[in-house]
Amino acid sequence: MFQAPPNHMVQLRFKDEFGVYAHTQGECYHWVEVNYGKHFGSPSPSQFVVIPVCGRIDLAFLIESSTNIGKHKWRRMLNLIMLLSRKLLVTPDRVRIAVVSFSNKATLHFGLDSHKTLASMGRTIDKIRWKGYWTNTAAALRMMKNKVFKKEHGDRSNAPNVAVLITEKGSNKNHWRTVPTAVSARKAGINIFVIGIGSQINSVEMMSIAGCKDHLKKRRKVRWKCGFENSAGKGTICNMVQSHEDTFDWKLRKGATPSRSTGPYSAYRSKYYIYIETSHRKYGDRAIMFFPAFKRKTTFCVKFKYHMFGFHINQLQLAKRSSSGQFATVWSMVGEKGNRWRSAVVNVTLKTSDRVRFGQRPFHIHRIYYSKMVNV
């Protein structure tokens, strides 16, 4: 429990990419900032404390299952829940998770005390089916408040209550009840975070549900992606372009790389990846691959998996080239990083006709995509 000095108020701010706690056993990644001030947002707090969050949390996922979502997006939403859950230490004593889906009405698929391990929870999540029909967000919020976060259903008095709402266009059934229900839930001590997906999100409603800007995250559609495999299961470099100004080219590959003790044994997922063979190459040789060009100025989030394993690993770069031909490195990694696929996320601002490239010297790349960045 936190107690503020006399005549002061307490403000808690939870920091994370998605606005939820995350930790693994033995490590803390996320923090609670406690500001003491006479008013919320005071520019000069009298005391500032930072403490790690590696304790208990009761977390509820509220996921839209309406016609707006569709079967394809529905699967992606379930994958997002599992992605977030893997960052958490799911045990009866630490992190408890509940899942509610909603369309015409809300359905509680499992409560906070239903699963003791991430594995058993994952099997249940995988069986949740898409419903279709209308979007009754108020029903999900009401079920969360009145049923999920209750002692008889596994809620703990010594664990903060956090809800993550994943939705798209906003309510279209009982929409007048949505915001009042969210306000009532927040007054009951439930921290609500909202993840908006798609390109037609209802920002006004989502902000009203979350209650503050820091609790709202928008996820736009992916603008371009390449998993190096087409719909027929054949290898492809999509619409990327090999440079004519380098020494050698990137190659498509499935399975292990041809040289021993180097490279991956397989792609991160599916079958194919692109790689550079270092045998018979000398220092200074380069292999460059360009992403497709975009016609207007914008900022993108570039995400990719990379593998840097072997004695002669040098440097991997992500760079942008201006229309005048000038290059600027926006991300780089040097040296061997072990025999496993790693992740990278890079923000890149492009002007008209700018290009993004992968380059320089010997690596393996799997699954590249980038999406429009949104400043909330």
Coordinates of C-alpha atoms in Angstrom, one line a residue:
M1 CA 0.0 0.0 0.0
F2 CA 1.2 3.5 -0.8
Q3 CA 0.5 6.4 1.5
A4 CA 1.0 10.0 0.3
P5 CA 2.1 12.8 2.6
P6 CA -0.6 15.0 4.1
N7 CA -2.7 17.0 1.5
H8 CA -1.2 15.1 -1.4
M9 CA -2.6 12.6 -3.9
V10 CA -1.0 9.5 -5.3
Q11 CA -0.6 8.8 -9.1
L12 CA 0.4 5.4 -10.4
R13 CA 1.6 5.1 -13.9
F14 CA 2.2 1.7 -15.5
K15 CA 4.7 1.6 -18.3
D16 CA 4.8 -1.1 -21.1
E17 CA 4.5 -1.4 -24.9
F18 CA 1.0 -2.6 -24.5
G19 CA 0.2 -1.0 -21.2
V20 CA 0.3 -4.1 -19.1
Y21 CA 2.8 -5.6 -16.6
A22 CA 5.3 -8.1 -17.9
H23 CA 8.0 -10.1 -16.2
T24 CA 9.8 -13.4 -16.4
Q25 CA 11.1 -15.4 -13.6
G26 CA 14.0 -13.6 -12.0
E27 CA 13.8 -10.5 -14.2
C28 CA 11.7 -7.3 -14.0
Y29 CA 11.0 -5.4 -17.2
H30 CA 8.3 -3.0 -16.1
W31 CA 7.9 -0.4 -13.4
V32 CA 5.4 1.4 -11.3
E33 CA 6.1 5.1 -11.0
V34 CA 4.6 6.7 -7.9
N35 CA 4.3 10.5 -8.0
Y36 CA 3.2 12.5 -5.0
G37 CA 1.6 15.8 -5.8
K38 CA -1.2 18.1 -4.6
H39 CA -2.9 17.4 -8.0
F40 CA -2.5 14.7 -10.6
G41 CA 0.1 15.7 -13.1
S42 CA 1.8 18.1 -10.8
P43 CA 4.9 19.4 -12.6
S44 CA 7.0 19.4 -9.4
P45 CA 6.2 16.3 -7.2
S46 CA 7.5 16.5 -3.7
Q47 CA 8.6 12.8 -3.8
F48 CA 9.3 10.3 -6.5
V49 CA 9.7 6.6 -6.0
V50 CA 10.3 3.9 -8.6
I51 CA 9.7 0.2 -7.7
P52 CA 9.8 -2.9 -9.8
V53 CA 6.6 -4.8 -10.5
C54 CA 7.4 -8.5 -10.2
G55 CA 4.5 -9.4 -7.9
R56 CA 0.9 -10.4 -8.3
I57 CA -1.5 -9.2 -10.9
D58 CA -5.1 -10.3 -11.9
L59 CA -5.5 -9.7 -15.6
A60 CA -8.6 -9.9 -17.8
F61 CA -8.5 -9.9 -21.6
L62 CA -11.7 -8.6 -23.3
I63 CA -11.6 -9.5 -27.0
E64 CA -14.1 -8.4 -29.6
S65 CA -15.7 -11.4 -31.6
S66 CA -18.1 -9.5 -33.8
T67 CA -18.6 -9.5 -37.6
N68 CA -16.2 -6.5 -37.8
I69 CA -13.3 -8.8 -36.7
G70 CA -13.8 -11.8 -39.0
K71 CA -12.1 -15.2 -38.7
H72 CA -8.7 -14.1 -39.9
K73 CA -8.4 -11.2 -37.5
W74 CA -9.8 -13.3 -34.8
R75 CA -6.9 -15.7 -35.0
R76 CA -4.5 -12.8 -34.9
M77 CA -6.2 -11.5 -31.7
L78 CA -5.9 -14.9 -30.0
N79 CA -2.2 -14.9 -31.0
L80 CA -1.8 -11.5 -29.5
I81 CA -3.2 -12.7 -26.2
M82 CA -0.8 -15.5 -26.1
L83 CA 2.1 -13.2 -27.1
L84 CA 1.3 -11.0 -24.1
S85 CA 0.7 -13.9 -21.8
R86 CA 4.1 -15.4 -22.6
K87 CA 5.7 -12.3 -21.1
L88 CA 4.0 -13.0 -17.8
L89 CA 4.7 -15.5 -15.1
V90 CA 1.3 -17.3 -15.0
T91 CA 1.0 -19.2 -11.7
P92 CA -1.7 -19.2 -9.0
D93 CA 0.5 -17.1 -6.8
R94 CA 1.8 -14.5 -9.3
V95 CA -0.2 -13.8 -12.5
R96 CA -3.8 -14.9 -13.0
I97 CA -5.6 -14.4 -16.3
A98 CA -9.2 -14.5 -17.4
V99 CA -10.6 -14.2 -21.0
V100 CA -13.9 -12.7 -22.0
S101 CA -15.1 -12.5 -25.6
F102 CA -18.0 -10.4 -26.8
S103 CA -20.3 -9.8 -29.8
N104 CA -24.1 -9.7 -29.2
K105 CA -23.4 -10.7 -25.6
A106 CA -20.3 -11.4 -23.5
T107 CA -18.9 -14.9 -22.7
L108 CA -16.5 -15.8 -19.9
H109 CA -14.3 -18.5 -21.3
F110 CA -12.3 -19.0 -18.1
G111 CA -11.8 -17.1 -14.9
L112 CA -8.8 -16.0 -12.9
D113 CA -8.6 -19.3 -10.9
S114 CA -9.2 -21.6 -13.9
H115 CA -5.6 -22.2 -15.0
K116 CA -2.4 -22.8 -13.1
T117 CA 0.0 -22.9 -16.1
L118 CA 0.5 -21.0 -19.3
A119 CA 0.3 -24.3 -21.3
S120 CA -3.1 -25.2 -20.1
M121 CA -4.4 -21.7 -20.6
G122 CA -3.0 -21.7 -24.1
R123 CA -4.9 -24.9 -25.0
T124 CA -8.2 -23.3 -23.9
I125 CA -7.5 -20.1 -25.7
D126 CA -6.8 -22.0 -28.9
K127 CA -10.3 -23.5 -28.7
I128 CA -12.2 -20.2 -28.4
R129 CA -14.3 -19.6 -31.5
W130 CA -15.2 -16.5 -33.4
K131 CA -19.0 -15.6 -33.1
G132 CA -19.8 -12.7 -35.4
Y133 CA -22.8 -10.4 -35.2
W134 CA -22.8 -7.1 -33.2
T135 CA -20.4 -5.4 -30.9
N136 CA -21.6 -5.1 -27.3
T137 CA -18.6 -3.7 -25.5
A138 CA -20.7 -2.7 -22.5
A139 CA -21.6 -6.4 -21.8
A140 CA -18.0 -7.3 -21.7
L141 CA -17.1 -4.5 -19.3
R142 CA -20.1 -5.3 -17.1
M143 CA -19.1 -9.0 -16.9
M144 CA -15.5 -8.0 -16.1
K145 CA -16.6 -5.9 -13.2
N146 CA -19.4 -8.0 -11.8
K147 CA -18.0 -11.5 -12.4
V148 CA -14.3 -11.7 -13.3
F149 CA -12.9 -9.5 -10.6
K150 CA -14.8 -11.2 -7.7
K151 CA -13.3 -13.1 -4.8
E152 CA -15.4 -16.2 -5.6
H153 CA -13.9 -16.3 -9.1
G154 CA -10.3 -16.0 -8.1
D155 CA -9.8 -12.2 -7.6
R156 CA -7.2 -11.4 -4.9
S157 CA -7.3 -8.4 -2.6
N158 CA -3.5 -8.1 -2.7
A159 CA -3.2 -8.0 -6.6
P160 CA -4.0 -5.1 -8.9
N161 CA -6.9 -5.6 -11.3
V162 CA -6.0 -4.9 -14.9
A163 CA -8.2 -5.3 -18.0
V164 CA -6.9 -5.2 -21.6
L165 CA -9.7 -4.5 -24.1
I166 CA -8.9 -5.5 -27.8
T167 CA -11.4 -4.0 -30.2
E168 CA -11.8 -2.4 -33.6
K169 CA -14.6 0.0 -34.7
G170 CA -16.3 0.4 -31.4
S171 CA -19.7 -0.4 -29.9
N172 CA -22.8 -0.8 -32.1
K173 CA -25.1 -2.5 -29.6
N174 CA -26.1 -0.8 -26.3
H175 CA -23.4 1.7 -27.2
W176 CA -24.8 4.3 -24.8
R177 CA -23.9 2.0 -21.9
T178 CA -20.3 1.5 -22.9
V179 CA -18.6 4.6 -21.4
P180 CA -20.7 4.7 -18.2
T181 CA -19.9 1.0 -17.6
A182 CA -16.2 1.7 -18.1
V183 CA -16.3 4.6 -15.7
S184 CA -18.0 2.5 -13.1
A185 CA -15.3 -0.2 -13.5
R186 CA -12.4 2.3 -13.2
K187 CA -14.0 3.7 -10.0
A188 CA -14.0 0.2 -8.6
G189 CA -10.2 0.1 -9.0
I190 CA -9.9 -1.7 -12.3
N191 CA -7.2 -0.3 -14.6
I192 CA -8.5 -0.5 -18.2
F193 CA -6.1 -0.5 -21.2
V194 CA -7.4 -0.5 -24.8
I195 CA -5.7 -1.9 -27.9
G196 CA -7.4 -0.6 -31.1
I197 CA -6.8 -2.8 -34.2
G198 CA -7.5 -2.0 -37.8
S199 CA -7.8 1.3 -39.7
Q200 CA -11.3 2.3 -38.6
I201 CA -11.0 2.5 -34.8
N202 CA -13.3 4.6 -32.7
S203 CA -10.6 6.7 -30.9
V204 CA -13.2 8.8 -29.0
E205 CA -14.9 5.8 -27.4
M206 CA -11.6 4.0 -26.8
M207 CA -10.2 7.0 -25.0
S208 CA -13.3 7.3 -22.9
I209 CA -13.1 3.6 -21.9
A210 CA -9.4 3.8 -21.0
G211 CA -9.8 7.1 -19.2
C212 CA -6.3 8.4 -20.1
K213 CA -4.1 8.7 -23.1
D214 CA -1.4 6.4 -21.7
H215 CA -3.9 3.5 -21.6
L216 CA -4.8 3.7 -25.3
K217 CA -2.8 1.9 -27.9
K218 CA -3.7 1.8 -31.6
R219 CA -2.5 -1.0 -33.8
R220 CA -2.8 -0.2 -37.5
K221 CA -2.9 -2.6 -40.4
V222 CA 0.4 -4.0 -41.6
R223 CA 1.3 -2.1 -44.7
W224 CA 3.8 -4.6 -46.1
K225 CA 5.2 -7.9 -45.0
C226 CA 7.3 -10.8 -46.3
G227 CA 7.5 -14.2 -44.8
F228 CA 9.6 -15.4 -47.8
E229 CA 6.9 -17.9 -48.7
N230 CA 3.9 -17.5 -51.0
S231 CA 0.4 -18.9 -50.7
A232 CA 1.5 -22.0 -52.6
G233 CA 4.3 -22.7 -50.1
K234 CA 7.0 -21.7 -52.5
G235 CA 10.0 -19.5 -51.6
T236 CA 9.8 -15.8 -52.6
I237 CA 11.6 -12.5 -51.8
C238 CA 8.2 -10.8 -52.3
N239 CA 8.7 -7.4 -54.0
M240 CA 12.1 -6.7 -52.5
V241 CA 14.9 -5.8 -54.9
Q242 CA 18.5 -7.0 -55.0
S243 CA 20.9 -4.1 -55.3
H244 CA 23.3 -3.8 -58.3
E245 CA 25.8 -1.8 -56.2
D246 CA 26.9 -4.6 -53.9
T247 CA 29.3 -7.6 -54.2
F248 CA 26.9 -10.5 -54.0
D249 CA 23.2 -11.2 -53.4
W250 CA 21.0 -12.5 -50.6
K251 CA 19.6 -16.0 -51.3
L252 CA 16.5 -17.9 -50.4
R253 CA 16.9 -21.0 -48.3
K254 CA 15.0 -23.6 -46.4
G255 CA 16.5 -26.0 -43.8
A256 CA 20.0 -25.5 -42.6
T257 CA 22.6 -23.3 -44.2
P258 CA 25.2 -25.2 -46.4
S259 CA 28.2 -24.3 -44.1
R260 CA 28.8 -26.2 -40.9
S261 CA 28.6 -24.5 -37.5
T262 CA 26.9 -21.4 -38.9
G263 CA 23.5 -20.1 -39.6
P264 CA 20.1 -21.5 -38.5
Y265 CA 18.9 -25.1 -38.9
S266 CA 15.6 -23.9 -40.1
A267 CA 13.4 -20.7 -40.6
Y268 CA 11.9 -19.1 -37.5
R269 CA 8.5 -20.2 -38.8
S270 CA 7.3 -21.9 -42.0
K271 CA 10.1 -23.0 -44.3
Y272 CA 12.0 -20.1 -46.0
Y273 CA 14.4 -17.3 -45.0
I274 CA 17.0 -15.3 -46.8
Y275 CA 20.7 -15.6 -46.0
I276 CA 24.2 -14.7 -47.0
E277 CA 26.9 -17.3 -47.5
T278 CA 30.3 -16.1 -46.1
S279 CA 32.4 -18.8 -47.6
H280 CA 34.9 -17.5 -50.3
R281 CA 34.1 -13.9 -49.3
K282 CA 36.6 -11.3 -48.2
Y283 CA 36.3 -8.4 -45.7
G284 CA 34.4 -5.5 -47.3
D285 CA 32.1 -7.6 -49.5
R286 CA 28.5 -6.5 -49.2
A287 CA 25.1 -7.8 -50.0
I288 CA 22.2 -5.3 -50.1
M289 CA 18.4 -5.9 -50.5
F290 CA 15.9 -3.0 -50.9
F291 CA 12.4 -2.9 -49.5
P292 CA 9.6 -1.5 -51.7
A293 CA 9.4 2.2 -52.1
F294 CA 6.7 4.4 -50.6
K295 CA 5.3 7.4 -52.3
R296 CA 4.7 9.8 -49.4
K297 CA 6.4 10.8 -46.2
T298 CA 5.6 8.7 -43.2
T299 CA 7.0 6.8 -40.2
F300 CA 7.0 3.0 -40.1
C301 CA 7.7 0.4 -37.6
V302 CA 10.0 -2.2 -39.1
K303 CA 10.0 -5.6 -37.5
F304 CA 12.1 -8.6 -38.4
K305 CA 13.8 -11.8 -37.2
Y306 CA 17.5 -12.2 -37.7
H307 CA 20.1 -14.9 -37.0
M308 CA 23.8 -14.2 -36.5
F309 CA 25.7 -17.3 -35.8
G310 CA 29.2 -18.3 -36.9
F311 CA 32.9 -17.4 -36.6
H312 CA 33.0 -14.8 -39.4
I313 CA 29.9 -12.8 -38.6
N314 CA 30.5 -9.1 -39.2
Q315 CA 27.7 -6.6 -39.3
L316 CA 24.0 -6.4 -40.2
Q317 CA 22.5 -3.0 -41.0
L318 CA 19.1 -1.6 -41.7
A319 CA 19.6 1.7 -43.6
K320 CA 17.5 4.2 -45.5
R321 CA 18.5 5.7 -48.9
S322 CA 17.2 9.1 -49.9
S323 CA 16.2 10.0 -53.4
S324 CA 19.6 11.7 -53.8
G325 CA 21.4 8.4 -53.1
Q326 CA 22.6 9.2 -49.5
F327 CA 22.5 6.4 -47.0
A328 CA 21.8 6.7 -43.2
T329 CA 22.0 3.7 -40.9
V330 CA 19.0 3.4 -38.6
W331 CA 19.9 0.1 -36.9
S332 CA 22.9 -2.2 -36.8
M333 CA 24.2 -5.3 -35.0
V334 CA 27.8 -6.6 -34.9
G335 CA 29.3 -10.0 -34.2
E336 CA 28.0 -13.4 -33.4
K337 CA 24.8 -13.5 -31.3
G338 CA 24.3 -17.2 -30.7
N339 CA 22.5 -20.0 -32.5
R340 CA 19.0 -18.6 -32.2
W341 CA 16.6 -16.3 -34.0
R342 CA 16.4 -12.8 -32.5
S343 CA 13.8 -10.0 -32.9
A344 CA 14.3 -6.4 -33.8
V345 CA 11.9 -3.5 -33.9
V346 CA 13.0 -0.2 -35.5
N347 CA 11.1 3.1 -36.2
V348 CA 12.0 4.5 -39.6
T349 CA 10.9 7.9 -41.0
L350 CA 10.8 8.0 -44.8
K351 CA 10.4 11.0 -47.1
T352 CA 8.9 10.6 -50.6
S353 CA 10.9 8.1 -52.7
D354 CA 13.1 7.0 -49.8
R355 CA 14.0 3.3 -49.7
V356 CA 14.9 1.0 -46.8
R357 CA 17.6 -1.6 -47.3
F358 CA 19.1 -4.6 -45.5
G359 CA 22.8 -4.7 -46.0
Q360 CA 26.3 -5.2 -45.4
R361 CA 27.9 -8.4 -44.3
P362 CA 26.8 -12.0 -43.7
F363 CA 23.4 -13.0 -42.0
H364 CA 20.0 -14.6 -42.2
I365 CA 16.7 -12.8 -42.2
H366 CA 13.2 -14.3 -41.6
R367 CA 9.8 -12.6 -41.7
I368 CA 10.0 -8.9 -42.3
Y369 CA 7.1 -6.5 -42.1
Y370 CA 6.4 -2.9 -41.3
S371 CA 3.3 -1.0 -40.4
K372 CA 2.3 2.6 -40.0
M373 CA 3.4 4.2 -36.7
V374 CA 0.7 6.0 -34.7
N375 CA 1.5 8.6 -32.1
V376 CA -1.3 8.4 -29.6

